[in-house]
Coordinates of C-alpha atoms and ligand atoms in Angstrom, one line a residue:
M153 CA 0.0 0.0 0.0
I154 CA 1.6 3.2 -1.0
I155 CA 0.3 5.9 1.3
Q156 CA 2.0 8.7 3.0
G157 CA 2.9 7.9 6.6
I158 CA 2.7 10.4 9.4
K159 CA 5.4 12.3 11.1
D160 CA 7.5 10.5 13.8
E161 CA 6.3 12.5 16.8
W162 CA 2.6 11.8 16.2
E163 CA 0.5 8.7 16.9
L164 CA -2.5 7.5 15.1
V165 CA -5.6 6.2 17.0
I166 CA -8.4 4.4 15.1
G167 CA -11.7 2.8 16.2
L168 CA -14.1 1.1 13.8
E169 CA -17.8 0.8 13.4
I170 CA -18.6 -2.0 10.9
H171 CA -22.0 -2.7 9.5
A172 CA -22.5 -6.2 8.3
Q173 CA -25.7 -7.3 6.5
L174 CA -27.1 -10.5 8.0
S175 CA -27.7 -13.4 5.7
S176 CA -31.4 -13.6 6.2
N177 CA -33.8 -13.9 3.3
S178 CA -36.3 -11.6 4.8
K179 CA -36.1 -8.3 6.5
L180 CA -35.5 -7.5 10.2
F181 CA -39.1 -6.6 11.0
S182 CA -41.1 -7.6 8.0
S183 CA -41.4 -10.5 5.6
A184 CA -40.2 -8.6 2.5
S185 CA -37.3 -10.1 0.7
T186 CA -33.7 -8.9 1.1
S187 CA -32.3 -10.2 -2.3
F188 CA -29.9 -7.9 -4.1
G189 CA -30.4 -6.2 -7.4
E190 CA -34.2 -6.3 -7.7
E191 CA -36.3 -3.5 -9.3
N192 CA -36.6 -0.4 -7.2
N193 CA -39.3 -0.5 -4.6
E194 CA -40.2 -4.1 -5.4
Q195 CA -39.4 -5.4 -2.0
V196 CA -41.3 -3.1 0.3
S197 CA -43.9 -4.1 2.7
F198 CA -46.3 -1.8 4.5
I199 CA -44.1 -2.1 7.6
D200 CA -41.0 -1.0 5.6
S201 CA -42.9 2.0 4.1
A202 CA -44.1 2.9 7.6
M203 CA -47.8 2.9 6.9
P204 CA -49.8 4.0 10.0
G205 CA -50.8 1.1 12.2
M206 CA -48.3 -1.4 11.0
L207 CA -46.4 -3.3 13.6
P208 CA -42.9 -4.7 13.3
V209 CA -42.2 -8.3 14.3
T210 CA -38.6 -9.3 15.1
N211 CA -37.2 -11.9 12.7
E212 CA -35.8 -14.6 14.9
K213 CA -33.3 -15.7 12.3
C214 CA -31.6 -12.3 12.6
V215 CA -31.3 -12.7 16.4
E216 CA -29.8 -16.1 15.9
L217 CA -27.3 -14.7 13.4
A218 CA -26.3 -11.9 15.8
V219 CA -25.7 -14.5 18.5
R220 CA -23.6 -16.6 16.2
A221 CA -21.5 -13.6 15.4
G222 CA -21.1 -12.8 19.1
L223 CA -20.0 -16.4 19.9
A224 CA -17.6 -16.6 17.0
L225 CA -16.0 -13.3 18.2
D226 CA -15.5 -14.6 21.7
A227 CA -18.1 -12.2 23.1
K228 CA -20.7 -12.1 25.8
I229 CA -24.2 -12.7 24.7
N230 CA -26.5 -10.6 26.8
E231 CA -29.6 -12.4 28.2
F232 CA -31.5 -9.1 28.0
S233 CA -31.5 -6.6 25.1
M234 CA -33.9 -4.1 23.6
F235 CA -34.6 -2.2 20.5
D236 CA -34.5 1.6 20.5
R237 CA -35.6 4.3 18.2
K238 CA -32.9 6.6 16.8
N239 CA -34.9 9.6 15.7
Y240 CA -33.9 11.6 12.6
F241 CA -35.5 12.7 9.4
Y242 CA -34.2 11.3 6.1
P243 CA -36.3 11.2 2.9
D244 CA -35.3 7.5 2.3
S245 CA -36.3 6.5 5.8
P246 CA -40.1 6.8 6.0
Q247 CA -40.4 5.9 9.7
G248 CA -38.6 9.1 10.8
Y249 CA -36.4 6.9 13.0
Q250 CA -34.1 4.0 12.7
I251 CA -34.7 0.9 14.9
S252 CA -31.4 0.1 16.6
Q253 CA -30.2 -1.1 19.9
F254 CA -28.7 1.7 22.0
F255 CA -29.1 1.1 25.8
Y256 CA -28.9 -2.7 25.8
P257 CA -27.1 -4.3 22.8
I258 CA -27.4 -8.0 22.2
V259 CA -23.6 -8.6 22.4
S260 CA -20.7 -7.1 24.4
D261 CA -17.0 -7.6 24.9
G262 CA -15.7 -9.6 22.0
S263 CA -12.2 -9.6 20.5
I264 CA -10.0 -10.5 17.5
E265 CA -6.3 -11.1 17.7
I266 CA -4.1 -9.5 15.1
T267 CA -0.3 -9.3 14.6
T268 CA 1.4 -6.0 14.8
K269 CA 4.2 -4.8 12.5
E270 CA 6.7 -5.8 15.2
G271 CA 5.3 -9.3 15.0
E272 CA 3.5 -9.1 18.4
Q273 CA 0.0 -10.4 19.1
K274 CA -2.5 -7.7 19.8
T275 CA -6.1 -7.9 21.0
I276 CA -8.6 -5.6 19.4
V277 CA -11.5 -5.3 21.7
I278 CA -15.0 -5.4 20.2
N279 CA -17.0 -3.1 22.5
R280 CA -20.5 -4.1 21.4
I281 CA -22.5 -5.6 18.6
H282 CA -26.1 -4.5 18.1
I283 CA -28.8 -5.3 15.7
E284 CA -30.3 -2.5 13.6
Q285 CA -32.3 -1.9 10.4
D286 CA -30.8 -0.4 7.2
A287 CA -32.3 2.7 5.5
G288 CA -33.4 3.2 1.9
K289 CA -31.6 4.9 -0.9
S290 CA -31.9 8.3 -2.5
I291 CA -31.0 8.2 -6.1
H292 CA -29.6 11.5 -7.4
D293 CA -28.2 10.5 -10.8
Q294 CA -31.2 9.6 -12.8
S295 CA -32.6 13.1 -13.4
P296 CA -31.0 16.5 -13.3
T297 CA -33.8 18.0 -11.3
E298 CA -35.3 15.2 -9.2
T299 CA -34.2 12.8 -6.6
F300 CA -35.8 9.3 -6.5
I301 CA -36.3 7.1 -3.5
D302 CA -35.8 3.3 -3.5
L303 CA -37.1 1.6 -0.3
N304 CA -35.8 -1.9 -1.1
R305 CA -33.1 -1.7 1.6
V306 CA -35.4 -0.2 4.3
G307 CA -35.4 -2.8 7.1
V308 CA -32.6 -4.9 5.7
P309 CA -31.1 -6.6 8.8
L310 CA -27.6 -5.4 9.9
I311 CA -25.3 -5.9 12.8
E312 CA -23.1 -3.0 13.8
I313 CA -19.8 -4.1 15.3
V314 CA -18.1 -1.4 17.3
T315 CA -14.4 -1.7 18.3
N316 CA -12.5 0.2 21.0
P317 CA -10.0 2.7 19.6
D318 CA -7.3 0.0 19.6
F319 CA -5.8 0.4 16.1
Q320 CA -2.5 2.2 15.5
D321 CA -2.2 2.0 11.7
P322 CA -4.1 1.1 8.6
D323 CA -2.4 -2.3 8.3
E324 CA -3.9 -3.4 11.6
V325 CA -7.3 -2.2 10.4
E326 CA -7.0 -4.2 7.2
Q327 CA -5.9 -7.3 9.0
F328 CA -8.8 -7.0 11.4
M329 CA -11.3 -6.4 8.7
K330 CA -10.1 -9.4 6.7
K331 CA -10.2 -11.6 9.8
L332 CA -13.7 -10.3 10.7
R333 CA -15.0 -10.9 7.2
N334 CA -13.5 -14.3 7.1
I335 CA -15.1 -15.3 10.4
L336 CA -18.5 -13.9 9.4
R337 CA -18.3 -15.9 6.2
Y338 CA -17.3 -19.1 7.9
I339 CA -20.3 -18.9 10.1
D340 CA -22.7 -17.9 7.3
V341 CA -23.7 -14.7 9.1
C342 CA -22.7 -12.2 6.3
D343 CA -21.4 -12.7 2.8
G344 CA -18.8 -10.0 3.4
D345 CA -19.1 -8.4 0.0
L346 CA -17.7 -4.9 0.4
E347 CA -18.5 -3.9 -3.2
K348 CA -22.1 -4.8 -2.9
G349 CA -22.4 -3.0 0.4
S350 CA -23.0 -6.0 2.5
M351 CA -20.1 -5.0 4.7
R352 CA -19.3 -1.3 5.3
C353 CA -16.8 0.3 7.5
D354 CA -16.8 3.7 9.3
A355 CA -13.3 4.6 10.6
N356 CA -12.9 7.0 13.6
V357 CA -9.6 8.7 13.4
S358 CA -7.7 10.9 15.8
V359 CA -4.1 11.8 16.4
K360 CA -2.0 12.5 19.5
K361 CA 1.5 13.4 20.3
K362 CA 3.6 10.2 21.0
G363 CA 3.3 9.2 24.7
D364 CA 0.3 11.4 25.4
N365 CA -2.3 9.5 27.5
E366 CA -5.3 11.5 26.4
L367 CA -6.9 10.8 23.1
G368 CA -7.4 13.5 20.5
T369 CA -10.7 14.7 19.1
R370 CA -11.9 12.1 16.6
V371 CA -13.4 12.4 13.1
E372 CA -15.6 9.7 11.7
I373 CA -15.1 8.7 8.0
K374 CA -18.2 7.1 6.7
N375 CA -19.0 4.2 4.4
L376 CA -15.6 3.0 3.3
N377 CA -16.1 0.2 0.8
S378 CA -12.8 -1.3 -0.1
F379 CA -9.7 -2.2 1.9
K380 CA -7.6 0.1 -0.3
N381 CA -9.8 3.1 0.4
I382 CA -9.9 2.4 4.1
G383 CA -6.1 2.8 4.4
K384 CA -6.0 5.8 2.1
A385 CA -8.8 7.6 3.8
I386 CA -7.3 7.0 7.3
M387 CA -3.8 8.3 6.3
H388 CA -5.2 11.3 4.5
E389 CA -7.4 12.2 7.5
A390 CA -4.5 11.7 10.0
N391 CA -2.3 14.1 8.0
R392 CA -5.0 16.6 7.7
Q393 CA -5.5 16.6 11.4
I394 CA -1.7 16.9 12.1
E395 CA -1.4 19.9 9.8
L396 CA -4.3 21.6 11.6
L397 CA -2.9 20.9 15.1
E398 CA 0.6 22.0 14.1
D399 CA -1.0 25.2 12.9
E400 CA -2.5 25.5 16.4
Q401 CA -6.0 25.0 15.1
K402 CA -8.7 22.7 16.7
I403 CA -10.1 19.5 15.3
I404 CA -13.9 19.6 15.0
Q405 CA -15.6 16.4 15.9
E406 CA -17.5 15.7 12.7
T407 CA -18.4 13.1 10.1
R408 CA -16.5 13.2 6.8
L409 CA -16.8 11.4 3.5
F410 CA -13.8 10.0 1.5
D411 CA -13.7 11.2 -2.1
V412 CA -12.0 8.3 -3.9
N413 CA -11.1 10.3 -6.9
L414 CA -9.5 13.2 -5.0
G415 CA -8.1 10.9 -2.4
Q416 CA -9.3 13.4 0.3
T417 CA -11.9 13.5 3.0
K418 CA -14.5 16.2 3.0
S419 CA -16.9 17.4 5.7
M420 CA -20.4 15.8 5.5
R421 CA -22.0 16.9 8.8
K422 CA -21.0 18.1 12.3
K423 CA -21.1 15.1 14.6
E424 CA -24.3 14.7 16.5
E425 CA -24.3 13.7 20.1
A426 CA -26.4 10.7 21.2
N427 CA -28.9 13.0 22.8
D428 CA -29.6 14.7 19.5
Y429 CA -31.3 11.4 18.4
R430 CA -33.6 11.3 21.4
Y431 CA -33.1 7.5 21.7
F432 CA -35.9 5.7 23.5
P433 CA -37.1 2.1 23.7
D434 CA -39.3 1.2 20.8
P435 CA -42.8 0.6 22.3
D436 CA -43.8 -1.6 19.3
L437 CA -41.2 -4.3 20.1
L438 CA -40.7 -6.6 23.0
P439 CA -37.3 -6.8 24.6
L440 CA -35.2 -9.9 23.6
R441 CA -34.7 -12.4 26.3
I442 CA -32.2 -15.1 25.4
S443 CA -31.8 -18.2 27.5
S444 CA -28.6 -20.0 28.1
E445 CA -30.0 -23.1 26.4
Y446 CA -30.6 -21.1 23.3
I447 CA -27.0 -19.8 23.4
N448 CA -25.5 -23.2 24.0
D449 CA -27.5 -24.7 21.2
I450 CA -26.1 -22.2 18.8
R451 CA -22.6 -22.6 20.3
N452 CA -22.7 -26.3 19.8
N453 CA -23.7 -25.9 16.2
L454 CA -21.1 -23.4 15.2
P455 CA -18.8 -24.7 12.4
E456 CA -15.0 -24.8 12.9
L457 CA -13.6 -21.3 13.0
P458 CA -10.6 -20.1 10.9
E459 CA -8.2 -20.1 13.9
D460 CA -9.1 -23.6 14.9
K461 CA -9.0 -24.8 11.3
K462 CA -5.5 -23.3 10.9
K463 CA -4.2 -25.1 14.0
R464 CA -5.8 -28.4 12.9
Y465 CA -4.2 -28.2 9.4
I466 CA -0.7 -27.7 10.9
K467 CA -1.2 -30.7 13.2
E468 CA -3.2 -33.0 10.9
Y469 CA -1.5 -32.3 7.6
G470 CA 2.0 -31.2 8.8
I471 CA 1.9 -28.1 6.6
T472 CA 3.7 -24.8 7.6
E473 CA 1.9 -22.2 9.6
Y474 CA 2.2 -19.8 6.7
D475 CA 0.5 -22.2 4.3
S476 CA -2.1 -23.0 6.8
E477 CA -2.9 -19.3 7.3
V478 CA -3.2 -18.8 3.5
L479 CA -5.4 -21.9 3.1
T480 CA -7.8 -21.0 5.9
A481 CA -8.1 -17.3 5.2
D482 CA -11.0 -18.1 3.0
K483 CA -13.6 -20.8 3.6
K484 CA -13.8 -21.7 -0.1
V485 CA -10.0 -22.2 -0.3
A486 CA -10.1 -24.4 2.8
E487 CA -12.8 -26.5 1.2
F488 CA -10.9 -26.7 -2.0
F489 CA -7.7 -27.8 -0.2
E490 CA -9.4 -30.4 2.0
K491 CA -11.1 -32.1 -1.0
I492 CA -7.7 -32.5 -2.6
A493 CA -5.8 -33.4 0.6
K494 CA -8.1 -36.4 1.0
K495 CA -6.5 -38.0 -2.1
I496 CA -3.1 -36.4 -2.5
E497 CA -0.1 -35.9 -0.1
P498 CA -1.3 -32.7 1.7
K499 CA 2.0 -31.0 1.7
L500 CA 2.2 -31.2 -2.1
A501 CA -1.4 -29.9 -2.3
A502 CA -0.7 -27.0 0.1
N503 CA 2.4 -26.1 -1.8
W504 CA 0.8 -26.1 -5.1
I505 CA -2.3 -24.2 -4.0
C506 CA -0.3 -21.5 -2.1
A507 CA 2.5 -21.0 -4.5
E508 CA 1.4 -22.0 -8.0
L509 CA -2.3 -21.5 -8.0
F510 CA -2.3 -18.2 -6.0
G511 CA 0.7 -17.0 -7.9
R512 CA -1.3 -17.3 -11.2
L513 CA -4.4 -15.8 -9.7
N514 CA -2.5 -12.8 -8.5
K515 CA -0.8 -12.4 -11.8
V516 CA -4.0 -12.3 -13.8
G517 CA -5.7 -10.4 -11.0
I518 CA -8.7 -12.7 -10.4
E519 CA -10.2 -13.8 -7.2
F520 CA -10.2 -17.3 -6.0
S521 CA -14.0 -17.3 -6.1
D522 CA -13.8 -16.7 -9.8
L523 CA -11.5 -19.6 -10.4
S524 CA -12.9 -22.0 -13.0
I525 CA -10.6 -24.9 -12.3
S526 CA -12.4 -27.5 -10.2
S527 CA -10.8 -29.2 -7.2
E528 CA -11.1 -32.5 -9.1
D529 CA -9.0 -31.2 -12.0
F530 CA -6.5 -29.5 -9.7
G531 CA -6.3 -32.8 -7.8
S532 CA -5.7 -34.8 -11.0
L533 CA -2.9 -32.5 -11.9
L534 CA -1.2 -33.2 -8.6
Q535 CA -1.9 -36.9 -9.1
L536 CA 0.0 -36.8 -12.4
I537 CA 3.0 -35.4 -10.5
A538 CA 2.8 -37.8 -7.6
S539 CA 2.6 -40.8 -10.0
N540 CA 5.6 -39.5 -12.0
K541 CA 3.6 -39.1 -15.1
I542 CA 4.8 -35.6 -15.5
S543 CA 7.5 -33.6 -13.8
G544 CA 6.8 -30.5 -11.6
K545 CA 8.2 -28.3 -14.4
I546 CA 5.8 -29.7 -17.0
A547 CA 3.0 -29.5 -14.4
K548 CA 3.4 -25.8 -14.3
E549 CA 3.0 -25.6 -18.0
V550 CA -0.1 -27.8 -17.8
L551 CA -1.5 -25.5 -15.1
D552 CA -0.9 -22.5 -17.4
K553 CA -2.9 -24.3 -20.1
M554 CA -5.7 -25.2 -17.6
F555 CA -6.0 -21.5 -16.8
E556 CA -6.4 -20.7 -20.5
T557 CA -8.6 -23.5 -21.8
N558 CA -10.2 -25.0 -18.7
E559 CA -9.4 -28.5 -20.0
A560 CA -8.7 -31.4 -17.7
P561 CA -5.0 -31.9 -17.1
E562 CA -4.9 -35.5 -18.5
K563 CA -6.3 -34.2 -21.7
I564 CA -3.7 -31.4 -21.9
V565 CA -0.9 -33.9 -21.3
E566 CA -2.2 -36.1 -24.0
K567 CA -2.9 -33.4 -26.5
Y568 CA 0.5 -31.8 -26.2
N569 CA 2.3 -35.1 -25.6
L570 CA 3.7 -34.1 -22.3
S571 CA 3.9 -37.4 -20.5
Q572 CA 7.1 -38.0 -18.7
I573 CA 9.4 -40.5 -20.4
S574 CA 10.3 -43.3 -18.0
N575 CA 11.1 -45.8 -20.7
T576 CA 14.8 -46.5 -20.0
D577 CA 15.6 -47.4 -23.6
E578 CA 14.4 -44.0 -24.7
I579 CA 16.2 -42.2 -22.0
E580 CA 19.4 -44.1 -22.7
K581 CA 19.2 -43.0 -26.3
Y582 CA 19.0 -39.3 -25.3
I583 CA 22.0 -39.8 -23.0
D584 CA 24.1 -41.5 -25.7
D585 CA 23.3 -38.7 -28.1
I586 CA 24.5 -36.0 -25.7
I587 CA 27.6 -38.0 -24.7
S588 CA 28.7 -38.5 -28.2
A589 CA 28.0 -34.8 -29.1
N590 CA 30.2 -33.5 -26.3
P591 CA 33.4 -35.6 -26.2
K592 CA 35.5 -32.8 -24.6
K593 CA 33.1 -32.2 -21.7
V594 CA 32.9 -35.9 -21.1
E595 CA 36.7 -36.1 -20.8
E596 CA 36.7 -33.1 -18.5
Y597 CA 34.1 -34.7 -16.3
R598 CA 36.0 -38.0 -16.2
S599 CA 39.2 -36.1 -15.1
G600 CA 37.4 -34.8 -12.1
K601 CA 35.2 -31.8 -13.1
D602 CA 32.1 -33.1 -11.2
K603 CA 30.2 -29.9 -11.7
L604 CA 29.6 -30.8 -15.4
F605 CA 27.1 -33.4 -14.4
G606 CA 24.5 -30.6 -14.2
F607 CA 25.4 -29.6 -17.8
F608 CA 24.6 -33.1 -19.1
V609 CA 21.3 -33.3 -17.3
G610 CA 20.4 -29.9 -18.7
E611 CA 21.2 -31.0 -22.2
I612 CA 19.2 -34.2 -21.9
M613 CA 16.2 -32.3 -20.5
K614 CA 16.4 -29.9 -23.4
I615 CA 16.3 -32.5 -26.1
S616 CA 13.6 -34.5 -24.3
K617 CA 11.6 -31.2 -23.9
G618 CA 11.6 -31.6 -20.2
K619 CA 9.9 -35.0 -20.4
A620 CA 12.7 -37.4 -19.3
N621 CA 12.1 -38.7 -15.8
P622 CA 14.9 -36.9 -13.9
Q623 CA 15.5 -39.7 -11.5
S624 CA 16.2 -42.2 -14.3
V625 CA 18.3 -39.7 -16.1
N626 CA 20.5 -39.3 -13.1
E627 CA 20.9 -43.0 -12.5
I628 CA 21.7 -43.9 -16.1
L629 CA 23.8 -40.9 -16.8
I630 CA 26.1 -41.6 -13.8
K631 CA 26.6 -45.1 -15.0
K632 CA 27.4 -44.1 -18.5
L633 CA 29.8 -41.3 -17.5
Q634 CA 31.6 -43.6 -15.1
S635 CA 32.0 -46.5 -17.5
N636 CA 34.9 -46.5 -19.9
Ligands
LIG956 P1 -20.5 7.5 19.6 O1 -21.5 6.7 20.3 O2 -20.6 8.9 19.9 O3 -20.3 7.2 18.2 P2 -18.4 5.8 20.7 O4 -17.8 6.0 22.0 O5 -19.4 4.7 20.6 O6 -19.1 7.2 20.3 O7 -17.3 5.6 19.7 C1 -17.5 5.3 18.4 C2 -16.3 4.9 17.7 O8 -15.2 5.8 17.8 C3 -15.7 3.6 18.3 O9 -15.3 2.7 17.3 C4 -14.5 4.1 19.1 O10 -13.5 3.1 19.2 C5 -14.0 5.3 18.3 N1 -13.3 6.3 19.1 C6 -13.7 6.8 20.3 N2 -12.8 7.8 20.6 C7 -11.9 7.8 19.7 C8 -10.7 8.6 19.5 N3 -10.3 9.6 20.3 N4 -9.9 8.4 18.4 C9 -10.3 7.4 17.5 N5 -11.4 6.7 17.6 C10 -12.2 6.9 18.7
LIG957 MG1 -21.3 5.7 16.6

């Protein structure tokens, strides 16, 4: 990430508020659908449009998902929580308030471990997680004179995850966000798609002189929707604040937006205080009372979490910590690996996925989720190596072709005649050809220049187009060079 750092005598303090859309098919308080990309205003019930007399009913699935998130984040699930109204007027929010949880959130005191630049473990505290509804959307770009309203998102279920101001630089933020997203995906609570808006991050940023105990005034940057932008926005904002403070000016507590094109933050509104919202318990909704049986039931049904999976892979498959981290950083990758590791030596599988497969994905700039090579085909490729049908070198070529044509590896090997030559007669012939073509080198080798062995192997590989079985080449070549 190329972003300007901050001056040595200053320190950066960051706290996050992350909104994650819960993977529920229907909304938080109505039965309207939450599916993405439908026609405007096609998914709006009378409750969502706030018709008089309509009563919201809490979607139990959303409560369950919030509890799952809390458990996976090592948090406390509160047996009592409540919904509150956060009052404000917005044209795309017909109720005139947002239903959220202010006084009693459903989850408190969670955490995620990250690794600092210095290589130390650091705990980021999650202060609270509460359930709330999303607002609608105002559309400004369809007409020069009018604004349109789309209410499809009104009432879409979210959890808001609020951290303590524990971060010191954007890399820590990025690590945390990736871990959080990974965990939420593992437990099927949120699809974690930043581009589609199913995960959004607000970053609170302040600066202070190194060693100061007191925190500076913070500025909130809203709706950051890519990892790259989060880092850029934070650093830009920190430098803006430092410039102001060095100029003896004050930081105003406010909400700012990040302009991706300008690479700058700009003021959106002065920060409201909680009392501006006149929060009060929503009289239409009952408090949530969650029994310990309910919590335990969910706990017992949680799938294996990324950290646990990582430890298991190291133990069970004997792969390196680094490879294990890479393989478990995405649930889909882990599934891909495990399918293959059932049939192929796991270390070989880990190696080839982490180095060769990811190397190629990075090079062409596609995500693993868009990979069209199946685990069966990738497994077959490794099978060809393991059974000595092709060498590792040839396998890399085959993998390149698999990326291009999507054909099965066996087919590619056959089509381009890439099978390894293990027939000793054939190999002997290659060796004889090279020996008789290089009498001088043979003499030098025989008079003690051992290093030339590599030269012969290289030549043989060249004329066999890399297909000669290296082990047989070594064995036969040694014998031939030593005889006479
Ligand atoms: P509010 O309810 O007014 O939004 P919170 O105390 O809930 O305030 O804090 C909101 C977010 O701001 C949290 O993520 C918290 O970590 C972060 N935060 C609080 N103080 C600071 C600060 N001085 N610098 C950076 N972030 C901060
Ligand atoms: Mg807040």
